[in-house]
Structure formats: C-alpha cells, structure tokens
C-alpha positions as MATLAB code, in Angstrom:
seq = 'MNQEIYLGGRRIAADAPVFIVAEMSANHLQDYNRAIEIIHAAKEAGADAIKLQTYTADTMTVDSDADCFINKGGLWDGIKEYDLYKQAYTPWEWHAGLMEEAKKCGLLCFSSPFDATAVDFLEELDAPAYKIASYEINDIPLIRRVAKLHKPVIFATGIAHLEDIERAMNICREEGNEDVILLKCVSAYPTPYEDANLTAMIELYDQFGLPVGLSDHTPGWECDVAATVLGAQVIEKHFTLDKSLPGPDQKASLDPAEFAAMVLAVRHAEAALGDGHKHLTASEAPN';
ca = [
     -23.469   -1.671   17.579;
     -25.556   -1.431   14.496;
     -25.515   -4.488   12.201;
     -26.813   -2.391    9.313;
     -24.863    0.600    8.127;
     -25.131    3.052    5.214;
     -21.943    4.196    3.377;
     -22.915    6.961    0.946;
     -26.316    5.437    0.428;
     -24.964    1.970    0.132;
     -26.329   -0.599    2.609;
     -23.817   -2.638    4.494;
     -25.338   -5.774    6.091;
     -25.152   -9.505    6.213;
     -27.737   -9.794    3.419;
     -26.388   -6.970    1.156;
     -23.775   -7.247   -1.611;
     -20.220   -7.123   -0.518;
     -18.966   -3.418   -0.621;
     -15.723   -3.392   -2.495;
     -13.076   -0.636   -1.968;
     -10.061    0.131   -4.134;
      -7.236    1.621   -1.996;
      -5.203    4.241   -4.022;
      -2.485    4.563   -1.457;
       0.685    5.886   -2.982;
       0.029    4.393   -6.354;
      -0.567    7.855   -7.925;
       3.215    8.394   -7.790;
       2.710   12.186   -7.074;
       0.878   12.573  -10.372;
      -2.621   14.102  -10.138;
      -3.628   12.921  -13.636;
      -2.623    9.315  -12.738;
      -4.741    9.619   -9.543;
      -7.684   10.675  -11.754;
      -7.040    7.703  -13.998;
      -6.846    5.324  -11.090;
     -10.373    6.554  -10.009;
     -11.834    5.887  -13.494;
     -10.056    2.484  -13.761;
     -11.338    1.447  -10.431;
     -14.883    2.272  -11.317;
     -14.536    0.264  -14.628;
     -13.132   -2.694  -12.707;
     -16.266   -2.720  -10.454;
     -15.160   -1.005   -7.270;
     -17.863    0.548   -5.104;
     -15.483    3.135   -3.469;
     -11.988    4.537   -3.685;
     -10.059    5.265   -0.579;
      -7.261    7.778    0.143;
      -4.867    8.435    2.937;
      -4.571   11.802    4.418;
      -1.263   12.630    6.103;
       2.103   14.361    5.407;
       5.601   13.218    6.222;
       5.719   15.799    8.942;
       2.447   14.719   10.571;
       3.499   11.061   10.524;
       7.049   11.059   11.781;
      10.229   13.013   12.302;
      13.081   13.465    9.717;
      15.632   11.320   11.388;
      18.359    8.996   10.236;
      18.385    6.983   13.405;
      18.130    3.225   13.151;
      14.744    3.036   14.698;
      13.409    5.240   11.909;
      14.682    2.840    9.174;
      12.248    0.239    7.854;
      13.481   -3.375    8.270;
      12.321   -6.102    5.876;
       9.332   -6.208    3.514;
       8.777   -4.001    0.498;
      10.256   -0.933    2.232;
      13.422   -2.438    3.621;
      16.126    0.156    4.215;
      13.870    3.196    3.504;
      13.826    5.946    6.052;
      10.244    6.454    7.511;
      10.300   10.196    6.670;
      11.386    9.594    2.985;
       8.741    6.810    2.631;
       5.893    9.097    3.760;
       7.057   12.036    1.720;
       7.068    9.732   -1.361;
       3.826    8.125   -0.531;
       1.543   10.842    0.725;
      -1.422   12.213   -1.309;
      -1.188   15.983   -1.588;
      -4.011   17.590    0.393;
      -4.682   20.021   -2.425;
      -5.750   17.053   -4.522;
      -8.404   15.793   -2.140;
     -11.284   18.024   -3.202;
     -10.700   17.252   -6.812;
     -10.382   13.548   -6.399;
     -13.445   13.307   -4.226;
     -15.379   15.313   -6.810;
     -14.211   13.033   -9.679;
     -15.066    9.944   -7.777;
     -18.600   11.320   -7.123;
     -18.927   12.052  -10.930;
     -18.016    8.336  -11.531;
     -20.540    7.035   -8.973;
     -17.815    6.050   -6.502;
     -17.871    6.728   -2.839;
     -14.561    8.457   -1.747;
     -13.284    8.514    1.805;
      -9.935    8.492    3.515;
      -7.798    7.362    6.515;
      -6.766   10.312    8.604;
      -3.685    9.932   10.849;
      -3.973   12.997   13.015;
      -6.409   15.751   14.157;
      -5.442   18.075   11.473;
      -6.315   15.437    8.740;
      -9.694   14.825   10.408;
     -10.630   18.489   10.472;
      -9.511   18.920    6.779;
     -11.573   15.958    5.683;
     -14.572   17.259    7.555;
     -14.263   20.574    5.541;
     -14.646   18.302    2.417;
     -17.613   16.475    4.054;
     -15.985   13.077    3.981;
     -18.797   10.466    4.035;
     -16.835    7.940    6.355;
     -13.434    7.453    8.071;
     -11.168    4.563    8.174;
      -8.722    4.089   11.198;
      -5.491    2.273   10.235;
      -4.572   -0.461   12.559;
      -1.421    1.337   13.580;
      -3.648    4.085   14.989;
      -5.811    1.634   17.031;
      -4.276    3.086   20.208;
      -4.528    6.784   19.218;
      -7.408    7.481   21.621;
      -7.695   11.184   20.779;
      -7.905   10.461   16.977;
     -10.523    7.738   17.477;
     -12.654   10.035   19.696;
     -12.338   12.883   17.336;
     -13.648   10.654   14.559;
     -16.284    9.061   16.536;
     -17.834   12.411   17.606;
     -18.600   13.150   13.987;
     -21.289   10.363   13.899;
     -20.195    9.079   10.491;
     -19.367    5.444    9.817;
     -15.998    4.397   11.118;
     -13.996    1.569    9.650;
     -11.299    0.042   11.710;
      -8.483   -2.032   10.314;
      -7.394   -4.522   12.934;
      -4.014   -5.790   11.551;
      -1.708   -5.270   14.567;
      -4.447   -4.797   17.126;
      -4.992   -7.051   19.992;
      -8.633   -7.885   20.915;
      -8.427   -5.571   23.964;
      -7.235   -2.687   21.555;
     -10.357   -3.264   19.524;
     -12.528   -3.382   22.571;
     -11.214   -0.115   23.789;
     -11.752    1.633   20.426;
     -15.282    0.217   20.368;
     -15.947    1.637   23.819;
     -14.823    5.157   22.689;
     -17.251    4.885   19.762;
     -20.086    3.836   22.227;
     -19.190    6.724   24.591;
     -19.568    9.199   21.726;
     -22.832    7.734   20.690;
     -21.518    6.339   17.328;
     -22.823    2.803   16.595;
     -21.957    2.656   12.924;
     -18.672    0.745   13.035;
     -17.217   -1.832   10.738;
     -14.169   -4.024   11.504;
     -11.775   -5.252    8.851;
      -9.609   -8.271    9.458;
      -6.124   -7.633    7.925;
      -2.467   -8.485    8.226;
      -0.122   -5.608    8.379;
       2.488   -7.184    6.088;
       2.827   -6.103    2.465;
       2.361   -8.427    0.610;
       0.775  -10.812    3.126;
       1.779  -14.605    2.869;
      -1.272  -16.694    2.352;
      -0.405  -18.799    5.459;
      -0.597  -15.700    7.563;
      -4.064  -14.518    6.386;
      -6.016  -16.179    9.213;
      -9.389  -15.385    7.571;
     -11.393  -17.360   10.122;
     -10.473  -14.710   12.752;
     -12.986  -12.546   10.910;
     -15.574  -14.776   12.346;
     -14.234  -14.268   15.880;
     -14.528  -10.481   15.365;
     -18.088  -10.820   14.353;
     -19.012  -13.144   17.229;
     -17.224  -10.929   19.780;
     -18.388   -7.530   18.702;
     -21.559   -8.116   16.719;
     -21.081   -5.590   14.026;
     -20.288   -5.704   10.226;
     -16.948   -7.252    9.433;
     -14.807   -7.596    6.350;
     -11.343   -7.991    4.996;
      -8.564   -5.541    4.107;
      -6.431   -7.815    1.989;
      -2.716   -7.516    1.342;
      -2.151  -10.985   -0.187;
      -0.785  -11.069   -3.819;
      -3.992  -12.476   -5.409;
      -7.707  -12.499   -4.722;
      -8.337  -16.042   -3.398;
      -8.590  -14.614    0.133;
     -11.270  -12.216   -1.010;
     -13.366  -14.923   -2.324;
     -12.944  -17.003    0.719;
     -13.781  -14.039    2.994;
     -17.004  -13.543    1.010;
     -17.972  -17.025    1.819;
     -17.020  -16.628    5.518;
     -19.357  -13.524    5.707;
     -17.349  -10.493    4.740;
     -19.505   -7.413    4.131;
     -16.640   -5.142    3.011;
     -13.539   -5.973    1.094;
     -10.674   -3.529    0.564;
      -7.768   -4.136   -1.897;
      -4.879   -1.898   -3.027;
      -5.353   -0.803   -6.677;
      -2.875    0.285   -9.262;
      -2.783    0.978  -12.971;
       0.513   -0.933  -13.473;
       2.316   -3.167  -11.024;
       5.602   -2.655  -12.856;
       5.704    0.963  -11.962;
       7.926    2.188   -9.125;
       6.526    3.141   -5.808;
       6.166    1.571   -2.342;
       2.727   -0.209   -2.805;
       2.673   -1.497   -6.422;
       3.610   -5.100   -5.484;
       0.865   -5.358   -2.795;
      -1.810   -4.040   -5.322;
      -4.057   -5.463   -8.048;
      -3.909   -4.002  -11.531;
      -7.293   -3.204  -13.326;
      -7.610   -6.701  -14.988;
      -6.884   -8.439  -11.784;
      -9.149   -6.231   -9.776;
     -12.025   -6.901  -12.167;
     -11.355  -10.623  -11.948;
     -11.530  -10.356   -8.124;
     -14.788   -8.412   -8.273;
     -16.284  -10.986  -10.626;
     -15.117  -13.969   -8.430;
     -16.664  -12.276   -5.387;
     -19.882  -11.669   -7.193;
     -19.945  -15.340   -8.334;
     -19.192  -16.552   -4.765;
     -22.145  -14.371   -3.525;
     -24.464  -15.873   -6.053;
     -23.249  -19.391   -5.323;
     -23.883  -19.211   -1.589;
     -27.709  -19.405   -2.182;
     -30.260  -19.378    0.579;
     -28.930  -22.175    2.749;
     -31.818  -24.589    2.163;
     -31.756  -27.857    0.245;
     -34.156  -27.761   -2.700;
     -34.267  -28.284   -6.382;
     -32.872  -25.379   -8.449;
     -34.414  -24.037  -11.507;
     -31.516  -25.562  -13.490;
     -31.894  -29.126  -12.162;
     -35.647  -29.287  -11.884;
     -36.253  -30.403  -15.492;
     -34.097  -33.428  -14.711;
];
C-alpha cells in the first residue's frame, strides 16, 4: 500500500500537515442554506475538507416497527432506524451544489456511499475520494465497486475486527488500488474518553503500513491533539453551526469556535513535535 497519497492535490504522508475533515452528517437539518453555511464556517474554522453521507432511508433499511429496528441507548435511543435515516440523510439533489460551493471555498468535498447506487451517483459528480463507514466494512461488493475506481479510499475501522480490515485491504489490492487510509474510531456517539484507545492507531500503522488517522467522536478535541502526536495523518470531526439545535448528531459535533480551537491545537502540536533530535533551538541559543 502507498504511504503517500494525494487527496484533491493535498499530500497525505507522515511528514505532511495533518489533513482535517469536517463531517457535516445530518447537521444541515434538511435546510440547504444551512448546509451551505456549514461549508463556509468549516473553511473559516480551518478545515481542509467537508464530508457528506450519501444514502436514503430506503437504501439503508426497511420501514419496520419491529424491536430489532429500534435504536437502543446513546443519542438515538428509542428512534426507529428508518425515521433516523429519513431525518439525517442529505438530499441527493443537493450534492452537486454542495460540492461546487466547497470547491469555490477551497475545500475538498467527498462522501461516504452506503450502496452501489450511491457510488454510481457520486461518480457522476466526479467525487475525488470515498470513505467507507465501519458498518460497511463487510460489504464486499461495495468495497470492490469503490476500489475499482482507483481513487483514494478512506476506511473507518470503528466496529471492525483486524480480520475485517485485512479482507477489505485485500479487495483493494486485488483491484489494483493502493491509495488507502485507515481511520481509528469508536462507533459510539459521543465516545467516552476511556474508550478512545488511541494507541490502537499505531497497531493499524504497524500492521498495514499505510496512512492512518482518527475519526473522533469524543466531546472535545484532546484526542485529536493526542492522535497528532501519535502520528495521525488525517483527522475527521463532526461539525455543526450550533450544538443546541435539534438533530441526531449535534451533541457529537464541534461548533465553529470549538473546531477552530481544535485546528489550532493540532497545528501547535505539529509544530511542537520538532525534528526528533536534541539541539539548541533558536529561542534558547542566546542563553
């Protein structure tokens, strides 16, 4: 697998600046103008990219009241799966406009497809990369369809076992796609700090030898700074205009001021890492 990847012209590598992604998710609340505002706010807060999710309630699940289709615990406790996705999805007719607006702002815009129709739709829009959600890590046809496009593929690894990741990597190799990024994440919204297990990111790097990063669902941004120190090359964080708004993802997101503070902290951590050699710095040499 390649250890140097380009996302929309941005170099992803161990010696490159951390690539920071703002995940819009459902925080547009079915308002196109709010989605546009989120894009502009993310750019102002220092994001390098904005990410969407491409699905509909009907492509994700079935409209059933059966107990196994009701969420248990967490932010979505008691909500029927179909109703959750109907509330959270990003209308497909928005995608072209959102991607064009992001481009005008200087942001890369890509998405997570959840079935073949979403992949084909995003290809019509010339999506620059694809993210595979951890819940799709066993969807072999989806992974193969994306890998065949020979564009960068970003895998979330939240609920994945190592053997699931290995199988997904093998599919990418079979299709001749070596541009893969693995994101350590925890599929809990929000994630308790004690469950973050950031050092597992190092295991992913050691085992698979490709760029790694963090898809962070903790309430703050301490984990993003720590991940930077541990070698993260990509950081993804949910982004919202106002955490007090309704919606399924607000409480697992950062608002513009928080996101900007996270970006600044990550950049400071990068600068503080230095070159790894003991020597006098310019600031201490006069002493």
